[in-house]
Coordinates of C-alpha atoms and ligand atoms in Angstrom, one line a residue:
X1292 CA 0.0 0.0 0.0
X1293 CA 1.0 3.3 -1.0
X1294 CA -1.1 5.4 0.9
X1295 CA -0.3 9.2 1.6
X1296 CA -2.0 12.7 3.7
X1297 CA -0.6 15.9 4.8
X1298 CA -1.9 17.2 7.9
X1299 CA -1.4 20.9 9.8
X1300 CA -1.6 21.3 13.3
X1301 CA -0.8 24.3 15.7
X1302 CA 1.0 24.6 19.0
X1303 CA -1.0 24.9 22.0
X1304 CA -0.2 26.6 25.6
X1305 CA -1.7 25.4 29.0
X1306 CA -3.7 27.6 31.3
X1307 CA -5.2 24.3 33.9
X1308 CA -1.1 22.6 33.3
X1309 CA -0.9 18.8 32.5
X1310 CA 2.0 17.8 34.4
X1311 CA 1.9 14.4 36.1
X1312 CA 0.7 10.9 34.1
X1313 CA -1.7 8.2 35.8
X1314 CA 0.7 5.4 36.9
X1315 CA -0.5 2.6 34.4
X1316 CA 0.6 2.1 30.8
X1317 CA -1.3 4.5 28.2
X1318 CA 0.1 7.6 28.7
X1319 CA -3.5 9.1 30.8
X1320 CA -2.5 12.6 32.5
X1321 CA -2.9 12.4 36.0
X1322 CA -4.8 16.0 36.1
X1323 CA -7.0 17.7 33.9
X1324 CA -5.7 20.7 31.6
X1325 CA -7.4 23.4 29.6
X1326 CA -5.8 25.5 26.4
X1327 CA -5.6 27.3 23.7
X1328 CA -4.7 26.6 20.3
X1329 CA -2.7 29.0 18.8
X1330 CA -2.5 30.3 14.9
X1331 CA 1.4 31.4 15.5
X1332 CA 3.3 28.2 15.8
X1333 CA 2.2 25.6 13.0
X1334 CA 3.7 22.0 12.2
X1335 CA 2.9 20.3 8.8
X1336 CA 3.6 16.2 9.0
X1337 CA 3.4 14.0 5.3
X1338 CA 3.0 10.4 6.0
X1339 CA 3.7 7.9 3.4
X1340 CA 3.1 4.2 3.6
X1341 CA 5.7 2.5 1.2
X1342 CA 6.0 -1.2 0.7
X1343 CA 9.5 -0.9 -0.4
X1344 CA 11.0 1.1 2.5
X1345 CA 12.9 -0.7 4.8
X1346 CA 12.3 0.9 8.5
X1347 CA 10.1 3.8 9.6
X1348 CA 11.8 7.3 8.2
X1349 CA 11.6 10.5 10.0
X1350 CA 13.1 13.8 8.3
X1351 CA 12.2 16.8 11.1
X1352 CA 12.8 20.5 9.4
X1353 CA 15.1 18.9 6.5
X1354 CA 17.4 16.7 8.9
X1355 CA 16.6 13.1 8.9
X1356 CA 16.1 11.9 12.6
X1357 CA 17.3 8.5 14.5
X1358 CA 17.1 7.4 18.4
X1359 CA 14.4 8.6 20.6
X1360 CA 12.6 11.3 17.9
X1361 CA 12.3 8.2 15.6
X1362 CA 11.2 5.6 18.2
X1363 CA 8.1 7.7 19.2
X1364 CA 6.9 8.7 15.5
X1365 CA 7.1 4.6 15.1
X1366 CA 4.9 3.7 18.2
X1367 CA 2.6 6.2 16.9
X1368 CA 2.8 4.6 13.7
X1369 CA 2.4 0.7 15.1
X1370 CA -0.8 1.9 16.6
X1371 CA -2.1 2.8 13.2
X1372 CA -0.9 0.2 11.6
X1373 CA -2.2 -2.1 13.3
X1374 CA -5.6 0.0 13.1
X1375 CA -5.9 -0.2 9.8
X1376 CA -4.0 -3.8 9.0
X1377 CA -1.2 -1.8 7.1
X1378 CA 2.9 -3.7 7.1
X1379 CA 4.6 -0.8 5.3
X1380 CA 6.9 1.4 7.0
X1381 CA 6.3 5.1 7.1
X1382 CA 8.2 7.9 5.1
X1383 CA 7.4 11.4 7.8
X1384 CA 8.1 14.7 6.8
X1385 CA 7.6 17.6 9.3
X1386 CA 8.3 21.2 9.2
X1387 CA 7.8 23.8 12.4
X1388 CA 7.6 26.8 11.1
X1389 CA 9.2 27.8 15.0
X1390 CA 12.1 26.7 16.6
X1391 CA 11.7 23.3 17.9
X1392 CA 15.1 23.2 19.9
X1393 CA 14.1 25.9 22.2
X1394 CA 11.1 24.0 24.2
X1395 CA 8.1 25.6 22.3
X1396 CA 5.6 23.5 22.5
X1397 CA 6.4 21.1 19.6
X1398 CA 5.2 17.7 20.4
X1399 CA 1.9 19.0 20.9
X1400 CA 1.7 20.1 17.4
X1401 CA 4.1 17.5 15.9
X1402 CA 1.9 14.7 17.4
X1403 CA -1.4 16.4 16.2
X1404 CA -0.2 16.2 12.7
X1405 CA 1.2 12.9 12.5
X1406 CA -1.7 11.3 14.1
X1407 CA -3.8 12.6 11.2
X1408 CA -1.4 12.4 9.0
X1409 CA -0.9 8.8 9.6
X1410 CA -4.5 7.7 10.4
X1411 CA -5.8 9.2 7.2
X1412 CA -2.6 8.1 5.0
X1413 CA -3.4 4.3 6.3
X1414 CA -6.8 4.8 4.9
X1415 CA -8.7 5.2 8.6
X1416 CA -11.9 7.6 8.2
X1417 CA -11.5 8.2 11.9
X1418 CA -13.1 10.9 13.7
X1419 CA -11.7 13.7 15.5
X1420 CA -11.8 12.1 19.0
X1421 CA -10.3 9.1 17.4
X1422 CA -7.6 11.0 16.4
X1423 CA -7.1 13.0 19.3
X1424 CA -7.2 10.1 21.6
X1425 CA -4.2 8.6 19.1
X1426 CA -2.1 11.6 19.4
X1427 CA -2.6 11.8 23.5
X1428 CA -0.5 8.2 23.3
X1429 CA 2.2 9.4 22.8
X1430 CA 2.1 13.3 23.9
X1431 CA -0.9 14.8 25.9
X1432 CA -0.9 17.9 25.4
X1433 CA -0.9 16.8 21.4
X1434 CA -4.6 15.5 21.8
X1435 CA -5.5 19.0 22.3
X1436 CA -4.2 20.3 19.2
X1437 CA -6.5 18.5 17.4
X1438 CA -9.0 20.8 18.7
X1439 CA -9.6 24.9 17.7
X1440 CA -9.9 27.9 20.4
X1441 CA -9.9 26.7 24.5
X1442 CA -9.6 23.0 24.8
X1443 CA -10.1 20.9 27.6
X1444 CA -8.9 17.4 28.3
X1445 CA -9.8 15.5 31.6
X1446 CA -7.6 13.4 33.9
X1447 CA -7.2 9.4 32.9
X1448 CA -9.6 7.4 35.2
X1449 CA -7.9 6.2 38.4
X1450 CA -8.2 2.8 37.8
X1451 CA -6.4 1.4 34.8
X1452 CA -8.0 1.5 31.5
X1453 CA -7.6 1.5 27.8
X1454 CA -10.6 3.4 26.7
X1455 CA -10.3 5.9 24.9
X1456 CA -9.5 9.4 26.1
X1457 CA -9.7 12.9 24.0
X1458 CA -9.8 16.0 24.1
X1459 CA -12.7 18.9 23.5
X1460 CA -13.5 22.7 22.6
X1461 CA -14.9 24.7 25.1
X1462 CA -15.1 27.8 23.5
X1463 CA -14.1 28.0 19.7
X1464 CA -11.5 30.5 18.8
X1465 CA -13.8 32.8 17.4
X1466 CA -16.0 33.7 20.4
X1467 CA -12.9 35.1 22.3
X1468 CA -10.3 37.0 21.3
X1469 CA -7.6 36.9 24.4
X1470 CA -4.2 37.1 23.2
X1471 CA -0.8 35.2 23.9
X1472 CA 2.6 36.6 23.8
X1473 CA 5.4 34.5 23.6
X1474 CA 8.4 36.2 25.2
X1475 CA 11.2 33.5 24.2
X1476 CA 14.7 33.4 26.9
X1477 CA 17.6 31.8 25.2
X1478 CA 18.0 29.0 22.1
X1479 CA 19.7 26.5 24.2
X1480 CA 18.0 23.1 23.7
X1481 CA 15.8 22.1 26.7
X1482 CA 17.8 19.7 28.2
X1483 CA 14.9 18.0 30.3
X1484 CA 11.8 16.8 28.2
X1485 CA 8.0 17.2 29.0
X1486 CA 7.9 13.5 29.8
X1487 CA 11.1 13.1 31.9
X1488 CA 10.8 16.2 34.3
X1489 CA 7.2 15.0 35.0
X1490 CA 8.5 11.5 35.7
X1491 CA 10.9 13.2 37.8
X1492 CA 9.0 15.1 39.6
X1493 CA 6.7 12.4 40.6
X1494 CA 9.5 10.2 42.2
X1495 CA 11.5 12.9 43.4
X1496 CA 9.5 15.8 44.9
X1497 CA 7.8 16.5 47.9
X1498 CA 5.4 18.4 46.6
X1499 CA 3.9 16.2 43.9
X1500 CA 1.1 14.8 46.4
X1501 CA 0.3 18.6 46.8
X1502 CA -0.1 19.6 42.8
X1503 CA -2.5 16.3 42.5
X1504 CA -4.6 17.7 44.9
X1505 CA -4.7 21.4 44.1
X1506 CA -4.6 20.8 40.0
X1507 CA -7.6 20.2 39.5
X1508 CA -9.0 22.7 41.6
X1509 CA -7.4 25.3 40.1
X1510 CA -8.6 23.6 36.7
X1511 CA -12.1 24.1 38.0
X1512 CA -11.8 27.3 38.7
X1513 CA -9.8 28.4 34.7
X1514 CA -12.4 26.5 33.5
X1515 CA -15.4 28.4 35.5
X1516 CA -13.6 31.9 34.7
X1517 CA -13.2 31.2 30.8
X1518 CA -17.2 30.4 30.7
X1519 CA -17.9 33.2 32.3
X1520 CA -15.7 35.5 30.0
X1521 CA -14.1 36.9 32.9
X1522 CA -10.4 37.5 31.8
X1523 CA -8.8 38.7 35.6
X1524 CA -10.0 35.7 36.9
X1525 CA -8.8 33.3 34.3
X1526 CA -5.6 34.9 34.2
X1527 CA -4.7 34.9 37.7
X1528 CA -5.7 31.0 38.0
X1529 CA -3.9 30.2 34.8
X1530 CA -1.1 32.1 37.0
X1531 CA -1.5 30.0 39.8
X1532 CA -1.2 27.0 37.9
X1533 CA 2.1 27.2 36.2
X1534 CA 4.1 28.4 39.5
X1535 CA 2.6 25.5 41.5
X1536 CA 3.6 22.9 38.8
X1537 CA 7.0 24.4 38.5
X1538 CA 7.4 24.5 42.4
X1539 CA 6.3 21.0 42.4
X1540 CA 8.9 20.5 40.0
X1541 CA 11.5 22.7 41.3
X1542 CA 11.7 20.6 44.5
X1543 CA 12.6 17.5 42.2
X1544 CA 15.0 19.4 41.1
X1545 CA 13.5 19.8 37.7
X1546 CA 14.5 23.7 36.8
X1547 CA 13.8 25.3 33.6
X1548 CA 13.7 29.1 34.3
X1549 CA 16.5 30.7 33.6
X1550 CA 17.4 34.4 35.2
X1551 CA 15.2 36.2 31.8
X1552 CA 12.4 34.1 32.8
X1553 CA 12.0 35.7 36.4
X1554 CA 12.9 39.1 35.0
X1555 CA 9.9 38.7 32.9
X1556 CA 7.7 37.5 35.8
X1557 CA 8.6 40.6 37.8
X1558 CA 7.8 42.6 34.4
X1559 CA 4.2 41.0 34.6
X1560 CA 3.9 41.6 38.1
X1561 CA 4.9 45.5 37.3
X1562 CA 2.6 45.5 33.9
X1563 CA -0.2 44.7 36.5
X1564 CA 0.7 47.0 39.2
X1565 CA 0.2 49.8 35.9
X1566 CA -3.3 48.9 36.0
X1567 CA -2.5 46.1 32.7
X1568 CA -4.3 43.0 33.0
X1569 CA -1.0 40.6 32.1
X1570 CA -0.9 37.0 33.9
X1571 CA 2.1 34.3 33.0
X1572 CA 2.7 30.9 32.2
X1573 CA 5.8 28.7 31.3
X1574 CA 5.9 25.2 30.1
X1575 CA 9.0 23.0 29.9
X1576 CA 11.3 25.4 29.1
X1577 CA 12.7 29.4 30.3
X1578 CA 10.1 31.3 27.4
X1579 CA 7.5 32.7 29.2
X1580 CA 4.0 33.4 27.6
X1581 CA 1.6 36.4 28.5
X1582 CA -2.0 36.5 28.5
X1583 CA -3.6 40.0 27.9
X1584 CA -6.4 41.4 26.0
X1585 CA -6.0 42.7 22.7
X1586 CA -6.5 45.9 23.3
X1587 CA -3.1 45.8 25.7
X1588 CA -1.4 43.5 23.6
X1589 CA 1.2 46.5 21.4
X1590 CA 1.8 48.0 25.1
X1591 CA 2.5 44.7 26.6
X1592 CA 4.4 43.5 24.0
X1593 CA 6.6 47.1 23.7
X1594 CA 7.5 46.2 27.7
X1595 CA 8.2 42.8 27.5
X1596 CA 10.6 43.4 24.8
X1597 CA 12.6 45.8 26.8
X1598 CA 13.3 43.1 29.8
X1599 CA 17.1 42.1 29.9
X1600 CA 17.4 38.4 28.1
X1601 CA 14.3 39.0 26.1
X1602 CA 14.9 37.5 22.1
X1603 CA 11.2 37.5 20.2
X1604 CA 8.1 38.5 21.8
X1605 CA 5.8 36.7 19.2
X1606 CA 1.6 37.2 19.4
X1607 CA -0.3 34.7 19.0
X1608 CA -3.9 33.9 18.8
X1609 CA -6.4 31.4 19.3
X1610 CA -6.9 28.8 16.0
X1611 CA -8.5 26.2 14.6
X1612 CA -7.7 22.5 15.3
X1613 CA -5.7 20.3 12.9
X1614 CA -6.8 20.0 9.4
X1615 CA -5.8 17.4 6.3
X1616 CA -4.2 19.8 3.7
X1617 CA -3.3 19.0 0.2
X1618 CA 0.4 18.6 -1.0
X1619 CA 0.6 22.5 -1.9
X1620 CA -1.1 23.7 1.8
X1621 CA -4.8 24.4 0.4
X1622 CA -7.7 22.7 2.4
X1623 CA -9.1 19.0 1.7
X1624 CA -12.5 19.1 2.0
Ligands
PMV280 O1 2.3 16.5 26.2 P1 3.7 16.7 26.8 O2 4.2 15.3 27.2 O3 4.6 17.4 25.9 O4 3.6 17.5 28.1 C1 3.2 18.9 28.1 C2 3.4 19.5 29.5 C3 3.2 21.0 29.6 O5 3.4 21.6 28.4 C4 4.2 21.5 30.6 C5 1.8 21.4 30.2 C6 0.7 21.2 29.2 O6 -0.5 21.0 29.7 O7 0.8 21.4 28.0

């Protein structure tokens, strides 16, 4: 079988953080997370099933990929092969059109458009959930990307399962236009990944036991704020969210701020004290990205780019989930 798809998927950032995974096999988060998809960092993933290829290939931004990179792509690829009764190995091509060395949330796109990629190149009509559940295998935060505008996906079930698990809009991007900034700190490559710090952190830190217990409280309460449109309070949860999963991970050891990235945090702090509605969040690496309203957006961004350490400040905001494109980028209906 020769089957091939292109797919497009954007990044997504966490306001309700995913950081912690149930302790049986499947890859369920341990905590429920809520985001938004975002129209400024895109991936776009070709699969190609070809009887005559040898192995699974993976070629990431022109450079062809071996070791750990190729090992997940292929898991994700078993799955679907064995889906859809399909022997050939896979020829992947992805492009980020952002830098994928300096922790910016590529997996979640990079998983979002393989898993349609591959699903739909196999010959799988699969729905959206399908999918999303697919790409939450093998990164979490990737079965939200599936999904346009604030997207929520719930904690694995306690006990051990295998049903399936995916993600869902809340709010489409279109109904609300709140804007991200992504102030990026340094190129170096993250040196600890999503999956390892929150391994880590779960063996090694004190405070894990706390984060369980207070994530998804505070996921109640981003969730309750972004239905009822009220921005201060979403922010200031969203807030609370990513410094309690970073302390939890801090005391494990587990540090990826840099010095830039608490400069920024104090420039928040002060942008608020100026009467600017700005609140924070950092993933698995130093950037820091800013939540504001549109209307503050050019002012926020003007004084974020004057913090020492500071490279791009990049806005972004919300999009639409991932979509099957056609070899030259133009929608498949
Ligand atoms: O999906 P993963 O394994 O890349 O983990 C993502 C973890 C965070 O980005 C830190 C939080 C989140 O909910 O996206």
């Amino acid at each position: 079988m020769n089957g091939t798809a292109t797919a497009l998927a954007h990044a997504n950032i966490a306001f309700s953080k995913y950081w912690g995974k149930r302790a049986y096999v499947g890859n369920y988060p341990a905590v429920p997370s809520l985001s938004l998809t975002l129209d400024a960092m895109t991936t776009r993933t070709r699969v190609t099933f070809d009887g005559s290829l040898d192995g699974d290939r993976l070629t990431l931004g022109g450079a062809a990929q071996s070791g750990r990179p190729l090992e997940r792509v292929s898991a994700l690829l078993d799955r679907v092969r064995a889906a859809a009764g399909v022997r050939a190995a896979a020829d992947v091509v992805s492009h980020n059109d952002f830098p994928t060395a300096g922790g910016l949330a590529s997996s979640a796109s990079g998983f979002a458009a393989l898993a349609l990629a591959a699903a739909r190149a196999a010959g799988l009509d699969w729905s959206v959930e399908r999918v999303s559940d697919l790409a939450r295998r093998s990164s979490a935060s990737a079965a939200r990307s599936l999904y346009g505008g604030f997207v929520e996906l719930d904690a694995g079930p306690e006990q051990p399962t295998d049903a399936p698990l995916a993600a869902r809009t809340l709010v489409p991007a279109t109904d609300l236009d709140w804007r991200l900034l992504v102030v990026a700190i340094g190129d170096a490559k993250k040196d600890v990944s999503s999956s390892d710090g929150m391994i880590r952190t779960a063996e090694g830190s004190p405070y894990y036991a706390a984060w369980l217990e207070v994530a998804p409280r505070l996921h109640a309460e981003v969730r309750a704020a972004l239905l009822a449109r009220d921005f201060e309070r979403f922010g200031a949860a969203a807030e609370k969210s990513a410094l309690a999963m970073h302390a939890s991970a801090f005391a494990a050891g587990v540090v990826y701020w840099q010095a830039a990235t608490l400069e920024v945090l104090a420039a928040v702090r002060a942008l608020r004290a100026r009467g600017t509605a700005a609140f924070a969040t950092m993933d698995a690496g130093p950037h820091v990205k800013v939540l504001v309203r549109p209307e503050d957006a050019a002012v926020a961004t003007a004084w974020l780019r004057a913090v020492p350490g500071v490279g791009r400040v990049l806005e972004a905001r919300g999009a639409d989930g991932a979509r099957l494109v056609d070899a030259e980028g133009g929608a498949v209906a």
